[in-house]
Amino acid sequence: MISSQSPILIPMTFLFAAMLIPLVGAVNRAAAHLAAVLGSALALYFSVIGMQTTLAQGRISYHIAGWMPPIGIEFVLDPLSAFVCTLLCGVTFIVMVFGKRSVEYEIPQKEIAFYSLSMLLLGGLAGMVMTGDLFNLYVYLEIAALAGYALVAIGDKRAVVSAFRYLVMGTVGATFYLLGVALIFISTGTLNMADIAQLMPLVHDSPAVIVGLVLIVLGTALKMALFPMHAWLPDAYTHASTTATALIAPIGTKVSAYVLFRVLFFVVDPDHLRTEMLNLLQIIGYLGAAGIIWGSIMAICQSELKRMLAYSSVAQVGYIAVGIALASPLGFIGAILHALNHAVMKCCLFLVSGNMRLRLGHSSIPLMTNGLRKSMPWTSAAFTLAAISMIGLPPTAGFFGKWYLALGAIEQSHWIFLTALLISTILNVAYFFRVMERMYLKPQDPGGVDYSEQTIARSEAPASMLIPTLFLAISLLVLGFANAWIVTNLIVPMIPGWL
Amino acid sequence: MKTLQYFLLLAFLGVLIVAVTNLPPRGDVTSPVHQHVNPAGTPVAGTYFIQHAYKDTKTPNMVTVILADYRAFDTLGEVIVVFAGGIACFFILNVGRRKP
Amino acid sequence: MSTSNKELCSKETAMMAPTESPIIHLASRGISPVILLIGLYVFFHGHYSPGGGFQGGVLLAAAILLLRLSLGTSLSQPIMPSWITLRLSALGALIFAGIGLVSILFGGNYLDYHYLPIPWLDPAYLRYYGILLVEVGVTITVMTTLVAIYDDLLGC
Amino acid sequence: MLEFIQGYYAYIFLATAFTIGLYGMMVKQNLMKKVLGMSIVAATTIMFWIVGAYKEGAGVTVLDPRYGVENPEMYLNPLPHTLMLTAIVVAVVTLGVALALLIGIYREYKTLDEPTLLERMK
């Protein structure tokens, strides 16, 4: 029964947890965290089962309330959505385990509302991933967005202002999306994605449909922080609390990118996409390439670790956009693999910054010294591993996503994209080695006293925070070694047939 | 900078007007939304709802039927949006006086 | 932020105090039950005329907010205490989602009222009462959340 | 020409209003005005769907015994109306959260004017 119901159970587990947490938390405050961890573990279990089912049986269409798709709402469990859901639930589970101490430290007295909101965020994102209906996607997008605004709003002093900017940009994106859906709905008369895909060849030359698609892509790109529309992202990520950032940064933008995949590769008519809409794909690709360079350059200039990571996120979203623009199997594999790797790497790096904030009280790069490697050896090691993976050195996972993207670019002779990929690798080296140099080599005071002789007190982060960080760091190596298996068994089945 | 913004807005308005004037005109009974069957052969939701709502649920108000039965999951999402808004306002403005 | 908040909140702001005018007091106390009644009518008559959970819930919230505005925050606590609003809101959403879960447990798809365990009703009326049950949850959530947001915006 | 105006005046009006709302969000300096622009944009989008549901000569979507269900032309399209009930609630809740954030900003910085705010944030 679970395997046939798993498409609905994944988002609903999160949402049930969100609704139960205020009721449970009224009785016992500590139970709220437990409920959040249990909810995300259960959702992870359901998504793994859903993944097994869809790999064995192919695409599963779930009819909510028992009505056939164009009449009722359809949930779609295919390899792509199952993969993204498993990624989302896995990252959530780890962050939720990590969250207990960090939330107590950074946002005291607000734990219950925080856990409830983070479950709402994840429920909304999982609903976005699963749904096969354009309007239902809007509703779940708004759940995720509202929870996201609130999570970003509590942090340091400036967090409220950045949350307001995020809200304005996010609302513009959502409204563009809704207007685009309206144009497509009035032209075709249906909201179901599979249905629209069938009707697309009949209406694809209508300007209304084209503008509708452009508006949907624009709204999604705003949510995904594609290059010229990324202005809200660095502020929002910097000022929010660590746990909130570690939830939103790896997953939020990925799910928006997933919506772009869904709409462009599964709703738009493929022939049409190959010929007339190619310009749209090209524009997305060039914006992505510009974002890669811009994000990397801005990351070099930052002095705050979280802000640097936020700008690096802008760059990484660019990689996914380039993969979409290539519109070839290699580009598709590269984009999905990079989305997976980046979610794990970025989550690990944000957790490291949370560990530093807990023990040092700051995460500012100029204040770091080689005392760090003495006092927090495991955290530094996790940071190093994740940074190597971000740069893209071979045994780690980060290399393989970039490798497939570069292969795809070479295959189609897109030299601009290839140049952007190569330049960004060098820039990545620049900004990550700057941190690592301080962490391992810089003496604690300008006099040049060698502290390696002296004893510095070990003040490693508590186990509940350290173990998730190390787990993510090690899983980067595992993902790197298992990448061939992942590509052949998980990613190749999800490539649409016409690609 | 301001000039650029005005220019962008005007361009956006132009694109939007081109798009909407290519839609079926307002009130046109033959537009795709009001058909019985799509060219692809699937039923069109709006007309299906009008014809089957009373038979399926014995409820004359079609909007209620769609809201709470055919597309109940949208409504569930909407209720959760309301709940999320409540929790979000509480989280942002919480001053700790809500003790029983 | 927290210290300035507490200062702002410790003294009653003008919005939270009762109004001075006896006319407004009397009128709001008279009108509020009528609005409650209209809200209930709109909610229960949603099957036959424009109305339903959201509209009914908003009207019920309006009745409570009228008392909040005229009597002040503290005097209007008995009709809907501040601390209960968000919990009731969660409960309303839970009623809606729980009905969906019940139909899964009895063998149907999510939210398929056909599978609700009320054996003596025929399917069309099962859906009729399923819609009614769901709307109860919607009403509770909308009513309490609107009151909760008003209380939050005032600061307490 | 007259037919064109009759068929499209609502759409063109809504497109203009949408752009005006966007103008408020992009150009205006006061945060409250940005929220007002947001409200205009949301309301316009809702109206856009409702206009798409209109049928010449049709009535409200409550079953009328005089017409029965055999003549769908006698009823407006109920689907966009239902969807927009959802969108209205979403817009209202977003407005509530935006106002909550504005109150938070005002408590912190005692201003809602963007240049002043940027100055005080330094």
Short mmCIF file of N, CA and C in Angstrom, two decimals, chain A residues 144-209:
data_model
loop_
_atom_site.label_atom_id
_atom_site.label_comp_id
_atom_site.label_asym_id
_atom_site.label_seq_id
_atom_site.Cartn_x
_atom_site.Cartn_y
_atom_site.Cartn_z
N ALA A 144 5.84 27.08 0.24
CA ALA A 144 7.29 27.08 0.45
C ALA A 144 7.80 28.50 0.57
N ALA A 145 7.26 29.41 -0.27
CA ALA A 145 7.76 30.79 -0.27
C ALA A 145 7.45 31.47 1.06
N LEU A 146 6.20 31.32 1.54
CA LEU A 146 5.83 32.01 2.79
C LEU A 146 6.69 31.51 3.94
N ALA A 147 6.85 30.18 4.02
CA ALA A 147 7.69 29.65 5.08
C ALA A 147 9.12 30.16 4.93
N GLY A 148 9.59 30.26 3.68
CA GLY A 148 10.94 30.74 3.44
C GLY A 148 11.13 32.18 3.89
N TYR A 149 10.14 33.06 3.59
CA TYR A 149 10.28 34.46 4.01
C TYR A 149 10.43 34.54 5.53
N ALA A 150 9.57 33.76 6.22
CA ALA A 150 9.61 33.85 7.68
C ALA A 150 10.92 33.31 8.22
N LEU A 151 11.41 32.19 7.65
CA LEU A 151 12.66 31.62 8.15
C LEU A 151 13.82 32.57 7.94
N VAL A 152 13.79 33.31 6.81
CA VAL A 152 14.89 34.23 6.52
C VAL A 152 14.81 35.46 7.43
N ALA A 153 13.58 35.78 7.90
CA ALA A 153 13.40 37.05 8.62
C ALA A 153 14.05 37.06 9.98
N ILE A 154 14.26 35.90 10.60
CA ILE A 154 14.83 35.89 11.94
C ILE A 154 16.28 35.47 11.84
N GLY A 155 17.15 36.34 12.31
CA GLY A 155 18.57 36.06 12.25
C GLY A 155 19.24 37.22 12.92
N ASP A 156 20.19 37.87 12.24
CA ASP A 156 20.79 39.05 12.87
C ASP A 156 19.93 40.28 12.57
N LYS A 157 20.49 41.47 12.86
CA LYS A 157 19.71 42.70 12.85
C LYS A 157 19.11 43.03 11.47
N ARG A 158 19.86 42.75 10.43
CA ARG A 158 19.41 43.16 9.11
C ARG A 158 18.51 42.14 8.44
N ALA A 159 18.27 41.03 9.11
CA ALA A 159 17.56 39.94 8.45
C ALA A 159 16.17 40.35 7.99
N VAL A 160 15.51 41.23 8.77
CA VAL A 160 14.13 41.60 8.40
C VAL A 160 14.11 42.29 7.05
N VAL A 161 15.08 43.20 6.84
CA VAL A 161 15.09 43.95 5.59
C VAL A 161 15.35 43.01 4.41
N SER A 162 16.30 42.10 4.58
CA SER A 162 16.58 41.19 3.47
C SER A 162 15.40 40.27 3.24
N ALA A 163 14.68 39.90 4.31
CA ALA A 163 13.50 39.07 4.12
C ALA A 163 12.43 39.83 3.36
N PHE A 164 12.32 41.14 3.63
CA PHE A 164 11.32 41.92 2.88
C PHE A 164 11.68 41.97 1.40
N ARG A 165 12.96 42.15 1.10
CA ARG A 165 13.37 42.14 -0.32
C ARG A 165 13.06 40.80 -0.96
N TYR A 166 13.36 39.73 -0.21
CA TYR A 166 13.09 38.39 -0.69
C TYR A 166 11.61 38.25 -0.97
N LEU A 167 10.77 38.78 -0.07
CA LEU A 167 9.32 38.68 -0.25
C LEU A 167 8.88 39.40 -1.51
N VAL A 168 9.42 40.63 -1.73
CA VAL A 168 8.99 41.38 -2.91
C VAL A 168 9.38 40.62 -4.17
N MET A 169 10.64 40.17 -4.24
CA MET A 169 11.09 39.45 -5.44
C MET A 169 10.32 38.15 -5.60
N GLY A 170 10.13 37.43 -4.50
CA GLY A 170 9.43 36.16 -4.58
C GLY A 170 8.00 36.33 -5.02
N THR A 171 7.33 37.40 -4.56
CA THR A 171 5.95 37.62 -4.97
C THR A 171 5.89 37.97 -6.45
N VAL A 172 6.85 38.79 -6.91
CA VAL A 172 6.87 39.09 -8.35
C VAL A 172 7.02 37.79 -9.13
N GLY A 173 7.94 36.93 -8.69
CA GLY A 173 8.15 35.66 -9.40
C GLY A 173 6.88 34.83 -9.41
N ALA A 174 6.23 34.71 -8.26
CA ALA A 174 5.02 33.89 -8.18
C ALA A 174 3.92 34.47 -9.04
N THR A 175 3.81 35.82 -9.06
CA THR A 175 2.74 36.43 -9.86
C THR A 175 3.01 36.26 -11.34
N PHE A 176 4.27 36.40 -11.75
CA PHE A 176 4.60 36.14 -13.15
C PHE A 176 4.21 34.71 -13.52
N TYR A 177 4.54 33.80 -12.63
CA TYR A 177 4.21 32.40 -12.89
C TYR A 177 2.70 32.24 -13.06
N LEU A 178 1.92 32.85 -12.14
CA LEU A 178 0.46 32.70 -12.20
C LEU A 178 -0.09 33.32 -13.48
N LEU A 179 0.46 34.49 -13.88
CA LEU A 179 0.00 35.12 -15.12
C LEU A 179 0.33 34.25 -16.33
N GLY A 180 1.52 33.67 -16.33
CA GLY A 180 1.88 32.78 -17.43
C GLY A 180 0.95 31.59 -17.51
N VAL A 181 0.62 31.02 -16.34
CA VAL A 181 -0.31 29.89 -16.32
C VAL A 181 -1.67 30.33 -16.85
N ALA A 182 -2.08 31.58 -16.49
CA ALA A 182 -3.37 32.07 -16.98
C ALA A 182 -3.38 32.13 -18.50
N LEU A 183 -2.30 32.66 -19.09
CA LEU A 183 -2.25 32.77 -20.56
C LEU A 183 -2.33 31.38 -21.18
N ILE A 184 -1.59 30.42 -20.61
CA ILE A 184 -1.61 29.08 -21.20
C ILE A 184 -2.97 28.42 -20.99
N PHE A 185 -3.56 28.65 -19.81
CA PHE A 185 -4.85 28.03 -19.53
C PHE A 185 -5.93 28.56 -20.46
N ILE A 186 -5.95 29.88 -20.68
CA ILE A 186 -6.99 30.42 -21.54
C ILE A 186 -6.78 29.97 -22.99
N SER A 187 -5.52 29.72 -23.38
CA SER A 187 -5.29 29.27 -24.75
C SER A 187 -5.56 27.79 -24.95
N THR A 188 -5.37 26.96 -23.89
CA THR A 188 -5.53 25.53 -24.10
C THR A 188 -6.71 24.94 -23.35
N GLY A 189 -7.15 25.56 -22.27
CA GLY A 189 -8.31 25.06 -21.56
C GLY A 189 -8.01 23.96 -20.57
N THR A 190 -6.74 23.72 -20.24
CA THR A 190 -6.43 22.67 -19.27
C THR A 190 -5.25 23.09 -18.42
N LEU A 191 -5.11 22.46 -17.26
CA LEU A 191 -4.03 22.79 -16.35
C LEU A 191 -3.07 21.64 -16.15
N ASN A 192 -3.47 20.46 -16.60
CA ASN A 192 -2.63 19.29 -16.37
C ASN A 192 -1.43 19.30 -17.30
N MET A 193 -0.24 19.02 -16.74
CA MET A 193 0.98 19.17 -17.55
C MET A 193 0.99 18.20 -18.73
N ALA A 194 0.62 16.94 -18.48
CA ALA A 194 0.65 15.96 -19.56
C ALA A 194 -0.34 16.36 -20.65
N ASP A 195 -1.50 16.87 -20.24
CA ASP A 195 -2.50 17.32 -21.20
C ASP A 195 -2.00 18.48 -22.03
N ILE A 196 -1.36 19.46 -21.37
CA ILE A 196 -0.83 20.61 -22.09
C ILE A 196 0.24 20.16 -23.08
N ALA A 197 1.06 19.18 -22.66
CA ALA A 197 2.10 18.69 -23.56
C ALA A 197 1.48 18.12 -24.83
N GLN A 198 0.31 17.47 -24.69
CA GLN A 198 -0.35 16.94 -25.89
C GLN A 198 -0.91 18.05 -26.76
N LEU A 199 -1.40 19.12 -26.12
CA LEU A 199 -2.04 20.19 -26.89
C LEU A 199 -1.04 21.18 -27.46
N MET A 200 0.21 21.16 -26.94
CA MET A 200 1.18 22.18 -27.32
C MET A 200 1.40 22.28 -28.83
N PRO A 201 1.53 21.16 -29.57
CA PRO A 201 1.78 21.32 -31.01
C PRO A 201 0.71 22.11 -31.74
N LEU A 202 -0.54 22.14 -31.18
CA LEU A 202 -1.61 22.85 -31.86
C LEU A 202 -1.55 24.35 -31.64
N VAL A 203 -1.00 24.77 -30.51
CA VAL A 203 -1.07 26.20 -30.17
C VAL A 203 0.30 26.85 -30.07
N HIS A 204 1.37 26.13 -30.43
CA HIS A 204 2.68 26.66 -30.06
C HIS A 204 3.05 27.92 -30.79
N ASP A 205 2.38 28.26 -31.91
CA ASP A 205 2.77 29.50 -32.59
C ASP A 205 1.95 30.70 -32.13
N SER A 206 1.06 30.50 -31.16
CA SER A 206 0.30 31.65 -30.65
C SER A 206 1.18 32.51 -29.74
N PRO A 207 1.23 33.83 -29.99
CA PRO A 207 2.08 34.67 -29.12
C PRO A 207 1.69 34.57 -27.66
N ALA A 208 0.38 34.34 -27.40
CA ALA A 208 -0.04 34.28 -26.00
C ALA A 208 0.65 33.13 -25.29
N VAL A 209 0.73 31.96 -25.96
CA VAL A 209 1.36 30.81 -25.31
C VAL A 209 2.85 31.05 -25.11
#
